[in-house]
XYZ file of C-alpha atoms in Angstrom:
782
model
C -22.236 39.629 -4.015
C -22.356 35.918 -4.837
C -23.730 33.611 -2.187
C -21.957 30.353 -1.398
C -23.803 27.126 -0.707
C -25.216 26.941 2.805
C -25.193 23.990 5.154
C -26.464 23.018 8.569
C -23.527 21.373 10.303
C -21.343 21.230 13.382
C -18.631 23.919 13.606
C -15.962 21.349 12.696
C -16.371 18.388 10.325
C -13.566 16.455 12.037
C -14.953 13.237 13.473
C -18.125 13.545 11.390
C -19.454 10.954 8.936
C -19.305 13.270 5.946
C -20.505 11.641 2.734
C -19.053 13.294 -0.332
C -19.645 11.677 -3.683
C -18.887 15.109 -5.121
C -15.480 15.442 -3.457
C -13.838 15.036 -6.873
C -14.138 17.332 -9.820
C -16.362 15.739 -12.441
C -13.399 15.376 -14.761
C -11.912 12.928 -12.300
C -14.898 10.634 -12.502
C -14.796 10.531 -16.278
C -13.217 7.386 -17.722
C -10.225 8.837 -19.527
C -9.535 5.454 -21.077
C -13.060 4.415 -21.984
C -13.477 6.420 -25.167
C -10.548 6.119 -27.538
C -12.067 8.850 -29.739
C -11.016 11.526 -27.256
C -7.416 10.922 -28.341
C -8.331 11.392 -31.978
C -7.653 9.332 -35.094
C -3.905 9.250 -34.383
C -4.369 6.834 -31.462
C -2.296 3.670 -31.831
C -2.338 0.471 -29.801
C 0.391 -1.557 -28.176
C 0.788 -5.198 -27.258
C 3.733 -6.945 -25.635
C 5.832 -9.940 -26.702
C 6.539 -11.819 -23.490
C 9.050 -14.486 -22.599
C 7.496 -17.965 -22.216
C 10.355 -19.248 -20.040
C 11.107 -18.597 -16.357
C 14.759 -17.942 -17.118
C 16.377 -17.549 -20.522
C 19.126 -15.717 -22.330
C 17.880 -13.682 -25.300
C 20.049 -14.503 -28.293
C 18.174 -12.687 -31.049
C 14.951 -10.774 -31.712
C 13.725 -10.678 -35.332
C 10.759 -8.355 -35.890
C 10.901 -8.239 -39.693
C 7.753 -10.322 -40.250
C 5.827 -8.262 -37.712
C 6.902 -4.986 -39.313
C 5.729 -6.274 -42.705
C 2.176 -6.787 -41.420
C -0.156 -4.002 -42.670
C -1.127 -1.703 -39.804
C 2.055 -2.223 -37.799
C 3.849 1.068 -37.206
C 6.869 0.098 -35.099
C 8.456 -2.499 -32.835
C 10.549 -1.771 -29.755
C 13.012 -4.096 -27.985
C 15.517 -3.959 -25.166
C 17.923 -2.166 -27.483
C 15.683 0.875 -27.057
C 15.996 0.798 -23.246
C 19.645 0.834 -22.159
C 18.895 2.403 -18.768
C 17.649 0.620 -15.662
C 14.633 1.491 -13.531
C 13.603 0.895 -9.943
C 12.391 2.666 -6.805
C 14.835 1.400 -4.191
C 17.031 -0.807 -6.382
C 17.496 -0.172 -10.109
C 17.654 -3.780 -11.264
C 15.594 -4.037 -14.463
C 15.459 -2.720 -17.993
C 12.080 -1.527 -19.217
C 12.298 -4.137 -21.996
C 14.605 -7.133 -21.506
C 17.997 -6.792 -23.134
C 20.181 -9.885 -22.710
C 18.134 -11.981 -20.309
C 14.508 -12.683 -19.351
C 13.847 -13.649 -15.746
C 10.204 -14.714 -15.457
C 7.336 -15.950 -17.577
C 5.850 -12.755 -18.962
C 9.005 -10.621 -18.918
C 8.548 -8.035 -21.737
C 10.895 -8.733 -24.634
C 9.380 -6.547 -27.364
C 6.481 -4.191 -27.933
C 4.422 -3.835 -31.112
C 2.616 -0.606 -32.051
C -0.227 -0.880 -34.575
C -3.437 0.745 -35.728
C -5.576 -1.679 -33.719
C -5.156 -3.931 -30.727
C -6.002 -6.977 -32.841
C -3.291 -6.198 -35.397
C -0.778 -5.562 -32.615
C -1.661 -8.907 -31.047
C -1.313 -10.681 -34.402
C 2.039 -9.017 -34.995
C 3.330 -10.136 -31.596
C 2.984 -13.722 -32.794
C 5.178 -12.868 -35.774
C 8.103 -11.578 -33.703
C 10.707 -14.345 -33.603
C 12.807 -14.575 -30.446
C 15.674 -17.015 -30.060
C 16.223 -18.078 -26.447
C 18.783 -20.140 -24.582
C 16.829 -21.650 -21.697
C 18.649 -21.366 -18.357
C 18.192 -23.159 -15.047
C 15.585 -21.331 -12.967
C 15.374 -20.520 -9.266
C 11.874 -21.381 -8.091
C 12.200 -21.329 -4.309
C 13.706 -18.673 -2.028
C 15.495 -21.250 0.127
C 17.131 -22.620 -3.002
C 17.850 -19.125 -4.267
C 19.600 -18.129 -1.032
C 22.112 -20.960 -1.356
C 25.610 -20.015 -2.572
C 25.491 -22.574 -5.411
C 22.122 -21.418 -6.812
C 21.977 -20.125 -10.405
C 22.833 -16.429 -10.280
C 19.965 -14.344 -11.644
C 21.580 -10.892 -11.423
C 25.338 -11.168 -11.988
C 25.566 -7.358 -12.107
C 23.953 -6.800 -8.692
C 27.005 -4.955 -7.387
C 26.651 -2.369 -10.183
C 22.999 -1.491 -9.538
C 22.092 1.842 -7.963
C 20.525 1.257 -4.561
C 19.088 3.296 -1.677
C 21.475 3.706 1.231
C 19.240 1.718 3.607
C 19.107 -1.383 1.363
C 21.926 -3.941 1.659
C 22.330 -6.294 -1.315
C 24.871 -9.131 -1.296
C 26.647 -9.141 -4.682
C 27.529 -12.572 -6.001
C 24.331 -14.039 -4.532
C 20.595 -13.871 -5.192
C 20.045 -11.864 -2.010
C 19.116 -8.310 -2.982
C 18.636 -7.153 0.615
C 19.571 -8.581 3.990
C 18.086 -6.794 6.986
C 19.360 -7.781 10.426
C 18.089 -7.286 13.976
C 20.390 -8.048 16.885
C 18.878 -6.989 20.202
C 20.010 -8.418 23.518
C 21.485 -11.934 23.734
C 19.114 -14.493 22.252
C 21.278 -17.555 22.759
C 21.754 -16.818 26.456
C 18.038 -16.045 26.855
C 16.876 -19.530 25.860
C 18.113 -20.823 29.204
C 15.699 -18.456 30.948
C 12.704 -19.807 29.020
C 10.391 -22.408 30.524
C 8.609 -22.959 27.231
C 9.998 -22.749 23.699
C 8.072 -23.233 20.444
C 9.499 -23.459 16.919
C 7.636 -23.609 13.615
C 7.928 -22.885 9.880
C 5.192 -20.965 8.075
C 4.597 -20.426 4.359
C 2.673 -17.766 2.449
C 2.128 -17.979 -1.330
C 2.232 -15.263 -3.965
C -1.063 -13.366 -4.066
C -2.410 -11.122 -6.807
C -4.143 -7.835 -6.024
C -6.812 -8.385 -8.726
C -8.147 -4.818 -8.967
C -11.318 -4.830 -11.032
C -9.809 -2.161 -13.286
C -6.726 -3.630 -15.003
C -3.527 -1.696 -15.601
C -3.777 0.720 -18.506
C -1.657 3.554 -19.822
C -1.678 5.934 -22.788
C 1.549 7.710 -23.645
C 2.341 10.372 -26.214
C 5.722 11.833 -27.138
C 5.795 15.005 -29.183
C 8.486 15.903 -31.703
C 10.266 18.045 -29.106
C 10.723 15.133 -26.728
C 7.953 16.101 -24.293
C 6.092 13.060 -22.975
C 2.552 12.907 -21.589
C 1.454 9.761 -19.782
C -2.171 9.080 -18.831
C -2.156 6.239 -16.339
C -4.186 4.495 -13.670
C -1.689 5.113 -10.904
C -1.161 5.425 -7.188
C 2.201 7.116 -7.832
C 2.133 9.721 -10.622
C 5.069 11.688 -9.209
C 7.141 8.572 -8.572
C 6.374 7.380 -12.095
C 7.496 10.694 -13.522
C 10.743 10.574 -11.564
C 11.591 6.913 -12.165
C 10.843 6.950 -15.892
C 12.764 10.203 -16.378
C 15.793 8.758 -14.569
C 15.655 5.584 -16.660
C 15.498 7.586 -19.897
C 18.116 10.089 -18.782
C 15.819 13.080 -19.243
C 14.505 15.848 -16.988
C 11.411 15.299 -14.868
C 10.099 18.470 -16.511
C 9.973 16.569 -19.805
C 7.376 14.101 -18.507
C 3.821 14.932 -17.521
C 1.746 12.235 -15.782
C -2.043 12.589 -15.608
C -3.820 10.113 -13.382
C -7.605 10.021 -12.961
C -9.636 8.249 -10.311
C -8.232 4.722 -9.915
C -10.478 1.669 -10.146
C -8.761 -0.293 -7.403
C -5.091 -0.478 -6.564
C -4.185 -2.216 -3.270
C -0.524 -1.463 -4.067
C -0.469 -2.969 -7.543
C -0.569 0.487 -9.141
C 2.222 1.942 -7.023
C 5.639 2.599 -8.494
C 6.195 1.591 -12.111
C 5.179 -1.717 -13.667
C 3.814 -1.545 -17.232
C 3.560 2.234 -17.601
C 7.138 2.678 -18.809
C 6.464 0.219 -21.659
C 3.877 2.607 -23.089
C 6.328 5.508 -22.886
C 9.041 3.659 -24.809
C 6.518 2.618 -27.453
C 5.231 6.186 -27.814
C 8.771 7.451 -28.374
C 8.934 5.262 -31.477
C 5.957 6.992 -33.059
C 6.217 10.721 -32.142
C 2.945 12.597 -32.220
C 0.830 9.470 -31.804
C -0.722 8.502 -28.465
C -0.169 4.796 -27.798
C -2.611 2.852 -25.644
C -1.437 -0.204 -23.720
C -4.023 -2.180 -21.782
C -3.284 -5.398 -19.943
C -5.624 -8.332 -20.306
C -6.998 -9.977 -17.198
C -4.611 -12.894 -17.787
C -1.618 -10.536 -17.947
C -2.841 -8.784 -14.819
C -2.253 -11.950 -12.805
C 1.457 -12.430 -13.498
C 2.986 -9.489 -15.391
C 2.315 -6.776 -12.777
C 3.360 -6.712 -9.136
C 2.321 -9.676 -7.001
C 2.498 -10.010 -3.254
C 5.766 -11.709 -2.415
C 5.827 -15.268 -1.167
C 7.372 -16.000 2.225
C 8.980 -18.830 4.167
C 9.211 -17.852 7.841
C 11.181 -19.865 10.405
C 10.511 -18.730 13.960
C 11.542 -19.839 17.448
C 10.129 -18.144 20.530
C 10.358 -18.604 24.272
C 8.802 -17.348 27.493
C 9.011 -17.843 31.242
C 6.360 -19.859 33.077
C 4.536 -16.692 34.102
C 3.966 -15.970 30.403
C 6.537 -13.235 29.882
C 8.223 -13.312 26.480
C 12.020 -13.534 26.615
C 13.478 -14.411 23.234
C 12.600 -14.639 19.539
C 14.674 -15.818 16.602
C 13.312 -15.450 13.086
C 14.458 -16.021 9.526
C 12.381 -14.620 6.676
C 13.061 -15.837 3.140
C 11.112 -13.657 0.739
C 10.245 -15.056 -2.680
C 10.698 -11.635 -4.235
C 10.568 -12.618 -7.887
C 12.644 -11.622 -10.867
C 13.173 -7.974 -9.913
C 13.079 -6.607 -6.389
C 13.144 -2.840 -6.829
C 10.166 -2.558 -4.479
C 10.423 -5.868 -2.645
C 13.690 -4.930 -0.959
C 11.806 -2.452 1.207
C 9.176 -5.049 2.114
C 12.086 -7.088 3.419
C 13.351 -4.133 5.437
C 9.945 -3.223 6.866
C 9.243 -6.764 7.999
C 12.684 -6.964 9.553
C 12.152 -3.929 11.772
C 8.649 -5.191 12.609
C 9.651 -8.856 13.015
C 8.472 -9.285 16.615
C 4.964 -8.111 15.882
C 3.463 -5.759 18.489
C 5.208 -7.440 21.405
C 7.886 -6.306 23.823
C 10.653 -8.920 23.665
C 14.042 -8.175 25.234
C 16.145 -10.571 23.130
C 15.641 -10.678 19.350
C 17.653 -12.162 16.505
C 16.087 -11.651 13.066
C 17.283 -12.014 9.492
C 15.076 -10.900 6.628
C 16.317 -11.954 3.191
C 15.001 -10.642 -0.119
C 15.726 -13.426 -2.593
C 15.628 -13.248 -6.376
C 13.614 -16.065 -7.970
C 12.209 -16.665 -11.455
C 8.680 -15.880 -10.328
C 6.651 -12.726 -11.123
C 7.891 -9.429 -9.753
C 7.175 -8.986 -6.062
C 5.942 -5.596 -4.994
C 3.713 -3.682 -2.616
C 0.326 -5.025 -1.613
C -2.070 -3.916 1.095
C -0.178 -4.414 4.348
C 3.315 -4.305 2.793
C 4.590 -7.572 4.238
C 2.687 -7.350 7.518
C -0.091 -9.862 6.653
C 2.617 -12.319 5.649
C 4.724 -12.109 8.811
C 1.747 -11.889 11.185
C 0.486 -15.175 9.703
C 3.332 -16.872 11.564
C 3.804 -14.494 14.500
C 0.220 -14.718 15.707
C -0.024 -18.480 15.313
C 3.205 -19.134 17.181
C 2.030 -16.831 19.980
C -1.076 -19.011 20.311
C 1.062 -22.147 20.348
C 3.301 -20.713 23.063
C 0.294 -19.664 25.158
C -1.061 -23.218 24.863
C 2.320 -24.616 25.928
C 2.152 -22.398 29.024
C -1.516 -23.153 29.666
C -2.439 -19.470 29.427
C -5.505 -17.798 27.996
C -4.655 -16.242 24.606
C -6.105 -12.843 25.515
C -4.304 -12.770 28.854
C -1.040 -13.756 27.159
C -1.294 -10.928 24.645
C -2.271 -8.337 27.239
C 0.773 -9.354 29.259
C 3.212 -8.940 26.368
C 1.810 -6.410 23.895
C 3.462 -3.048 23.320
C 2.288 0.004 25.212
C 3.396 3.590 25.312
C 6.989 3.567 26.585
C 7.718 -0.038 25.556
C 11.144 -0.664 24.039
C 10.390 -2.200 20.671
C 12.425 -4.448 18.380
C 14.598 -1.603 17.014
C 15.467 -0.343 20.484
C 13.296 2.761 20.203
C 10.532 3.795 22.572
C 6.926 3.144 21.574
C 4.657 6.166 21.342
C 1.314 6.163 23.220
C -0.918 3.487 21.752
C -4.258 1.861 22.577
C -3.473 -1.772 21.731
C -4.503 -3.216 25.127
C -7.883 -1.523 24.744
C -8.210 -2.941 21.224
C -7.503 -6.461 22.502
C -10.024 -6.238 25.311
C -12.776 -4.694 23.204
C -12.389 -7.183 20.350
C -12.394 -10.111 22.766
C -15.459 -8.820 24.605
C -17.321 -8.331 21.317
C -17.145 -12.075 20.517
C -17.855 -13.167 24.111
C -14.336 -14.477 24.563
C -14.153 -17.189 27.189
C -17.762 -18.223 26.691
C -18.457 -21.552 24.968
C -21.269 -21.170 22.481
C -22.962 -24.047 20.663
C -22.430 -24.863 17.002
C -25.362 -24.819 14.616
C -25.319 -28.591 13.932
C -23.944 -31.793 15.514
C -21.293 -32.234 12.778
C -19.993 -28.706 13.187
C -17.491 -27.371 15.703
C -17.290 -23.775 16.886
C -14.116 -21.948 17.793
C -12.816 -18.487 18.601
C -9.418 -17.049 17.831
C -7.747 -13.690 17.779
C -4.665 -11.961 16.455
C -3.081 -8.590 17.058
C -1.023 -6.482 14.671
C 1.088 -3.441 14.077
C 2.217 -1.630 10.982
C 4.226 1.505 10.332
C 4.261 3.499 7.081
C 7.136 1.837 5.185
C 8.738 4.730 3.352
C 12.000 6.641 3.003
C 12.714 9.049 5.857
C 12.133 12.060 3.580
C 8.843 11.175 1.860
C 7.000 14.487 1.549
C 3.532 15.878 0.881
C 2.305 19.257 -0.315
C -1.039 20.956 -0.859
C -2.623 24.243 -1.843
C -5.879 25.921 -0.871
C -7.425 28.495 -3.212
C -10.518 30.609 -2.566
C -13.050 31.484 -5.233
C -15.023 34.749 -5.245
C -18.014 33.180 -3.491
C -15.725 31.802 -0.749
C -15.912 28.248 -1.993
C -12.549 26.534 -1.734
C -10.518 24.462 -4.162
C -8.015 22.137 -2.514
C -5.210 20.723 -4.648
C -3.287 17.665 -3.506
C -0.974 15.106 -5.069
C -2.332 12.096 -3.212
C -4.544 9.774 -5.214
C -8.163 8.808 -4.623
C -8.359 5.023 -5.018
C -11.652 4.532 -3.236
C -10.300 4.933 0.276
C -11.829 8.396 0.758
C -8.637 10.453 0.736
C -10.292 13.389 -1.024
C -13.192 13.428 1.443
C -10.806 13.542 4.392
C -8.795 16.309 2.687
C -11.989 18.335 2.292
C -12.934 17.803 5.934
C -9.505 18.856 7.171
C -9.393 21.940 4.967
C -12.865 22.998 6.093
C -12.065 22.500 9.764
C -8.773 24.401 9.569
C -10.264 27.264 7.539
C -13.489 27.582 9.491
C -15.844 27.080 6.540
C -18.636 24.543 5.926
C -17.334 21.334 4.433
C -19.673 21.546 1.459
C -17.914 24.733 0.363
C -14.771 22.656 -0.327
C -13.882 20.816 -3.538
C -10.790 18.693 -4.069
C -9.307 19.158 -7.502
C -8.672 16.283 -9.888
C -7.473 14.483 -11.882
C -3.923 14.436 -10.565
C -1.520 16.056 -12.978
C 2.185 16.328 -12.199
C 2.332 19.589 -14.158
C -0.209 21.305 -11.891
C -0.855 19.197 -8.774
C 1.244 19.714 -5.645
C 3.913 17.091 -5.042
C 3.088 13.861 -3.214
C 5.561 11.011 -2.808
C 3.079 8.162 -3.379
C -0.381 7.003 -2.337
C 0.914 4.055 -0.346
C 1.699 3.049 3.243
C -1.640 4.278 4.667
C 0.032 7.670 4.986
C -2.277 10.167 3.270
C -4.548 10.990 6.217
C -1.423 11.651 8.265
C 1.130 13.071 5.803
C -1.051 14.674 3.125
C -3.435 15.693 5.885
C -0.655 17.626 7.604
C 0.104 19.390 4.309
C -3.570 20.274 3.760
C -3.842 21.674 7.278
C -0.642 23.691 6.768
C -2.012 25.126 3.506
C -5.373 25.926 5.112
C -3.683 27.579 8.079
C -1.555 29.618 5.693
C -4.678 30.848 3.889
C -6.469 31.429 7.176
C -3.587 33.569 8.435
C -3.775 35.735 5.320
C -7.485 36.332 5.883
C -7.108 37.142 9.555
C -4.208 39.518 8.901
C -6.331 41.318 6.317
C -9.301 41.608 8.694
C -7.058 42.688 11.591
C -5.635 45.531 9.489
C -9.094 46.473 8.216
C -10.549 46.685 11.742
C -7.345 47.843 13.412
C -7.524 44.936 15.840
C -5.090 42.344 17.130
C -5.180 39.138 15.117
C -5.402 37.137 18.364
C -8.937 38.463 18.849
C -10.164 37.201 15.481
C -11.508 33.881 14.277
C -13.248 32.342 11.264
C -16.395 30.365 11.909
C -18.913 29.035 9.412
C -17.475 31.204 6.654
C -17.492 34.458 8.666
C -14.574 36.416 10.075
C -15.537 37.433 13.597
C -14.006 39.557 16.324
C -14.352 38.399 19.906
C -13.411 41.919 21.065
C -15.529 44.261 18.939
C -18.075 41.617 17.885
C -17.790 42.747 14.283
C -18.131 40.182 11.485
C -17.406 39.921 7.790
C -18.406 37.262 5.261
C -15.577 35.672 3.334
C -17.288 36.184 -0.020
C -15.393 38.491 -2.377
C -12.879 39.657 0.253
C -10.883 36.436 -0.308
C -10.301 37.458 -3.939
C -10.851 41.227 -4.202
C -9.616 42.218 -0.741
C -11.087 45.021 1.408
C -11.255 48.790 0.810
C -9.081 51.215 2.694
C -10.797 54.155 4.436
C -11.791 57.237 2.453
C -11.517 55.499 -0.901
C -7.714 55.345 -0.617
C -7.384 52.048 -2.441
C -7.643 48.401 -1.446
C -5.676 45.928 0.630
C -5.391 42.145 0.349
C -5.920 40.180 -2.824
C -6.526 36.574 -3.926
C -5.997 34.188 -1.019
C -3.974 31.109 -1.889
C -2.501 28.978 0.863
C 0.428 26.634 0.435
C 1.553 23.906 2.793
C 3.972 21.017 2.930
C 4.972 18.300 5.343
C 7.905 15.954 5.675
C 8.893 14.062 8.821
C 12.305 15.280 9.917
C 12.766 12.977 12.879
C 13.120 9.489 11.369
C 16.618 8.149 11.910
C 18.629 5.427 10.241
C 19.162 1.981 11.692
C 22.485 0.329 12.355
C 23.056 -2.063 9.408
C 24.482 -4.750 11.692
C 21.975 -4.601 14.565
C 18.869 -2.864 13.196
C 18.876 -0.578 16.230
C 18.145 3.145 16.182
C 16.336 5.909 18.091
C 13.309 6.267 15.762
C 13.079 3.964 12.780
C 9.523 4.886 11.733
C 7.090 7.761 12.113
C 4.562 5.708 14.073
C 2.748 2.376 14.314
C -0.979 1.744 13.954
C -2.074 -1.198 16.083
C -5.177 -3.330 16.347
C -6.790 -6.648 17.127
C -9.246 -8.969 15.397
C -11.250 -11.703 17.095
C -12.998 -14.343 14.994
C -15.901 -16.626 15.873
C -16.421 -19.403 13.327
C -17.720 -22.887 12.631
C -15.996 -25.791 10.903
C -18.010 -28.509 9.148
C -16.222 -31.728 10.113
C -17.763 -33.572 7.151
C -16.409 -31.209 4.484
C -13.792 -28.979 6.124
C -15.863 -25.949 5.137
C -15.364 -22.886 7.365
C -18.092 -20.346 8.071
C -17.212 -17.086 9.803
C -20.025 -16.108 12.130
C -18.581 -12.808 13.263
C -15.397 -10.795 13.304
C -14.678 -8.061 15.831
C -11.991 -5.684 14.606
C -10.635 -2.940 16.865
C -8.025 -0.385 15.742
C -6.350 2.565 17.375
C -6.529 5.187 14.628
C -5.418 8.142 16.747
C -8.425 10.176 15.682
C -11.173 9.062 13.309
C -11.508 12.037 10.959
C -14.458 10.301 9.290
C -15.691 7.370 11.412
C -17.835 5.846 8.665
C -14.853 5.727 6.337
C -12.750 4.112 9.063
C -15.419 1.447 9.522
C -15.584 0.913 5.758
C -11.806 0.393 5.656
C -12.030 -2.085 8.511
C -14.812 -4.045 6.823
C -13.031 -4.099 3.461
C -9.781 -5.233 5.049
C -11.506 -8.052 6.913
C -13.083 -9.333 3.701
C -9.852 -9.076 1.708
C -7.929 -10.723 4.532
C -10.451 -13.553 4.677
C -10.165 -13.955 0.910
C -6.401 -14.505 1.117
C -6.888 -16.768 4.122
C -9.387 -19.100 2.448
C -8.738 -19.037 -1.279
C -5.903 -17.064 -2.769
C -2.485 -18.084 -4.027
C -0.824 -18.138 -7.410
C 0.011 -21.678 -8.526
C 3.123 -22.429 -10.570
C 4.397 -25.464 -12.411
C 8.106 -25.226 -13.205
C 7.822 -21.448 -12.929
C 4.821 -21.157 -15.255
C 1.674 -19.642 -13.675
C -1.299 -21.988 -13.801
C -4.292 -20.008 -12.501
C -4.386 -16.725 -14.378
C -8.148 -16.166 -14.499
C -11.041 -15.751 -12.115
C -12.098 -19.276 -13.078
C -9.024 -20.765 -11.409
C -7.964 -17.979 -9.038
C -10.802 -17.531 -6.611
C -11.427 -14.438 -4.507
C -14.072 -13.971 -1.844
C -17.556 -12.973 -2.962
C -20.622 -11.915 -1.036
C -21.393 -15.538 -0.104
C -18.027 -15.911 1.633
C -17.964 -12.836 3.848
C -18.514 -13.004 7.623
C -22.099 -12.917 8.783
C -21.236 -9.986 11.032
C -18.315 -7.544 11.154
C -18.069 -5.481 14.336
C -15.893 -2.420 13.739
C -14.455 -0.807 16.857
C -12.616 2.525 16.837
C -10.059 3.321 19.550
C -8.533 6.802 19.678
C -5.174 7.456 21.343
C -3.892 10.599 19.569
C -0.688 10.533 17.515
C 1.644 13.380 18.407
C 2.400 14.394 14.809
C -0.923 13.596 13.165
C -3.598 16.121 12.164
C -6.021 16.113 15.105
C -3.964 13.108 16.280
C -4.903 10.911 13.289
C -3.042 7.855 11.999
C -3.727 5.781 8.893
C -5.804 2.580 8.949
C -6.222 1.667 5.267
C -4.018 -1.420 5.191
C -4.047 -2.500 8.797
C -7.451 -4.154 8.850
C -6.217 -6.861 6.467
C -3.142 -7.784 8.518
C -4.464 -10.000 11.365
C -7.462 -11.593 9.643
C -5.783 -14.745 8.326
C -3.969 -15.710 11.554
C -7.079 -14.943 13.618
C -9.002 -17.367 11.390
C -6.227 -19.968 11.672
C -6.272 -19.677 15.466
C -10.062 -20.023 15.530
C -9.921 -23.132 13.329
C -7.350 -24.650 15.685
C -9.597 -23.847 18.639
C -12.580 -25.436 16.910
C -11.133 -28.712 15.626
C -7.520 -28.889 16.792
C -6.138 -28.517 13.260
C -3.244 -26.099 12.829
C -2.685 -24.950 9.219
C 0.795 -23.447 8.792
C 0.744 -22.896 5.016
C -1.748 -20.431 3.526
C -4.464 -20.641 2.339
C -6.685 -22.485 4.821
C -8.747 -24.358 2.247
C -11.615 -26.658 3.117
C -9.640 -29.470 1.505
C -6.656 -28.920 3.817
C -8.894 -28.867 6.872
C -10.801 -31.978 5.790
C -7.619 -33.967 5.060
C -6.077 -32.887 8.356
C -9.202 -34.034 10.181
C -9.090 -37.359 8.346
C -5.430 -37.806 9.202
C -6.136 -36.926 12.823
C -8.825 -39.560 13.055
């Protein structure tokens, strides 16, 4: 009998700080793209010819000179991609056909024997353009007389919860009409109105986008890609090519950073089209760091116009908001950002009268898509600052004001539905206490001023109502367990949590469990996408269902073997035990070979393989005119961040002394990983607050390198990050868990802005909060 690994541990790993560098199979950790030799001598390389204009009609593409260059094998153009592609709105061709809509739009692809030859050949492709007037601002783009970027908008396929306006540049208009806003203004003793702006931001994962595609002579396609969405990529590319999903296999290893940029389809389909031109040859397409900045998804820009009012006792009454999203040239993903921010437009506040319009506007900027927070950091930038301004107008303490108005279990939220139990008030109080809110503390020098600010947040998983997860659990002879999932490991610890959940549900030590990788759509169970901070909740439910299915098989086998009721049996620490007869059996071998019948009359049982799936069945649609409905989302994760900082009045430089971040995660399956997510989100949020923003001149990106596009480094991070975990269980989560991966980035920027205002009286409404802006505002104030 083989002996499984042993461990000294608590009966259940849930809530434990399990550290599992070995949670992945070793094949997952291998760099599938690092060694080109593994694809053999037939490997070819691709490079892309990109449009240099923000908006242009393509009159002619002449690739004859490129094809004549030795080493060039083929050239593809828009004529090879008649179909359209898109997740929620199919509004783009894989290669441009008649029109290019942003600087960097792919016009042609060159396949050659080396990357250098492919790059040289790209310069030989001659493209004749007719330059067209661009749209470079969402307010301009929303006007009826703006240049029309997508004349065929009415013909595009679109999800039934997205509402484009054909004949305009508005690809989605989400409305909220709750109560009577205009009548409510008369009840308000204080009203504040402001406009806030958020620039485009790039995700800048350290690993750039890369894909290798191969098409065989029978039409079967294999795509190796750094992806958060292998199943979505398979589906979207198959639909665009008009082929079966069974004809495409996507293999996706461990991802070197994503933050949303590797969700859906961006450059991966280009590699597939290029591979189809050279059957039998794998084609490798790798983006340069410069391309990474403006040819993949960027976070959408936003102009937010908000008016809000409250009674003199501090009770919110009315809110009117207009969001104009700078969604870029194609909005196949951005339309759902617009929707999600519309149904979350009040922030985590209970407001009886709400009027909100969220517009997704086509512009000739890079393609807007998902980024950590999915629109929530952008809208909370304005929501949390205007709440501070209103509290000041009323003469109320900012903590008291938020505690008076924040959502609680039973609150009626912006969509008219009832809020589930939530620990937001506890988060607010704990974060405030952690920074000694209400206590004046001295600055470190006479020319510095110290201030404290806070911001609260909420975010729901923004997804279709039928986004599903599946998993399988398979025992080996020695009772070790292989868990297969379709969710991706992008550094957030999803595989570790899956192992913990499987172990807890099965009743085996956690170090007996391995999570299989790399993801492979031919063999891995289905998962919608690794987005929306949903894996712990959705994939976790599927893993638990699969483990329970396997557990039931084992207990039924033991019950028959012992002639006992299954209710008297349990599995603990890898042993089947009976509470009635006090018998026990190790799992080894029985989970594959079964157990013998009496008197050598054969065997019963067999290999134990558990299957499980999960899909929420209770999410309802929203009225397209009012945005009201009984349950618009599965749940909200809420939290609060409080910031204590100093401002140097001589330079405008800001130093964060400490950040307290408290989140209600339902149940912390792995507390250390929750704290790591909180810390990472705070740093990334501070980076966007202080430094980040793509700069454009006439639609042409200007800062496409780490020299000119700065992100936070170790010298910029807060001196202290205090991570606080609050646990109010979620009714449909495994052990009550909710996701927290994105949420910790949402309130950081407005909390910093509020702290700066408290320190020096300067209110920055347009991100980022640079030292230069602060210094100039101080100079102007003097």
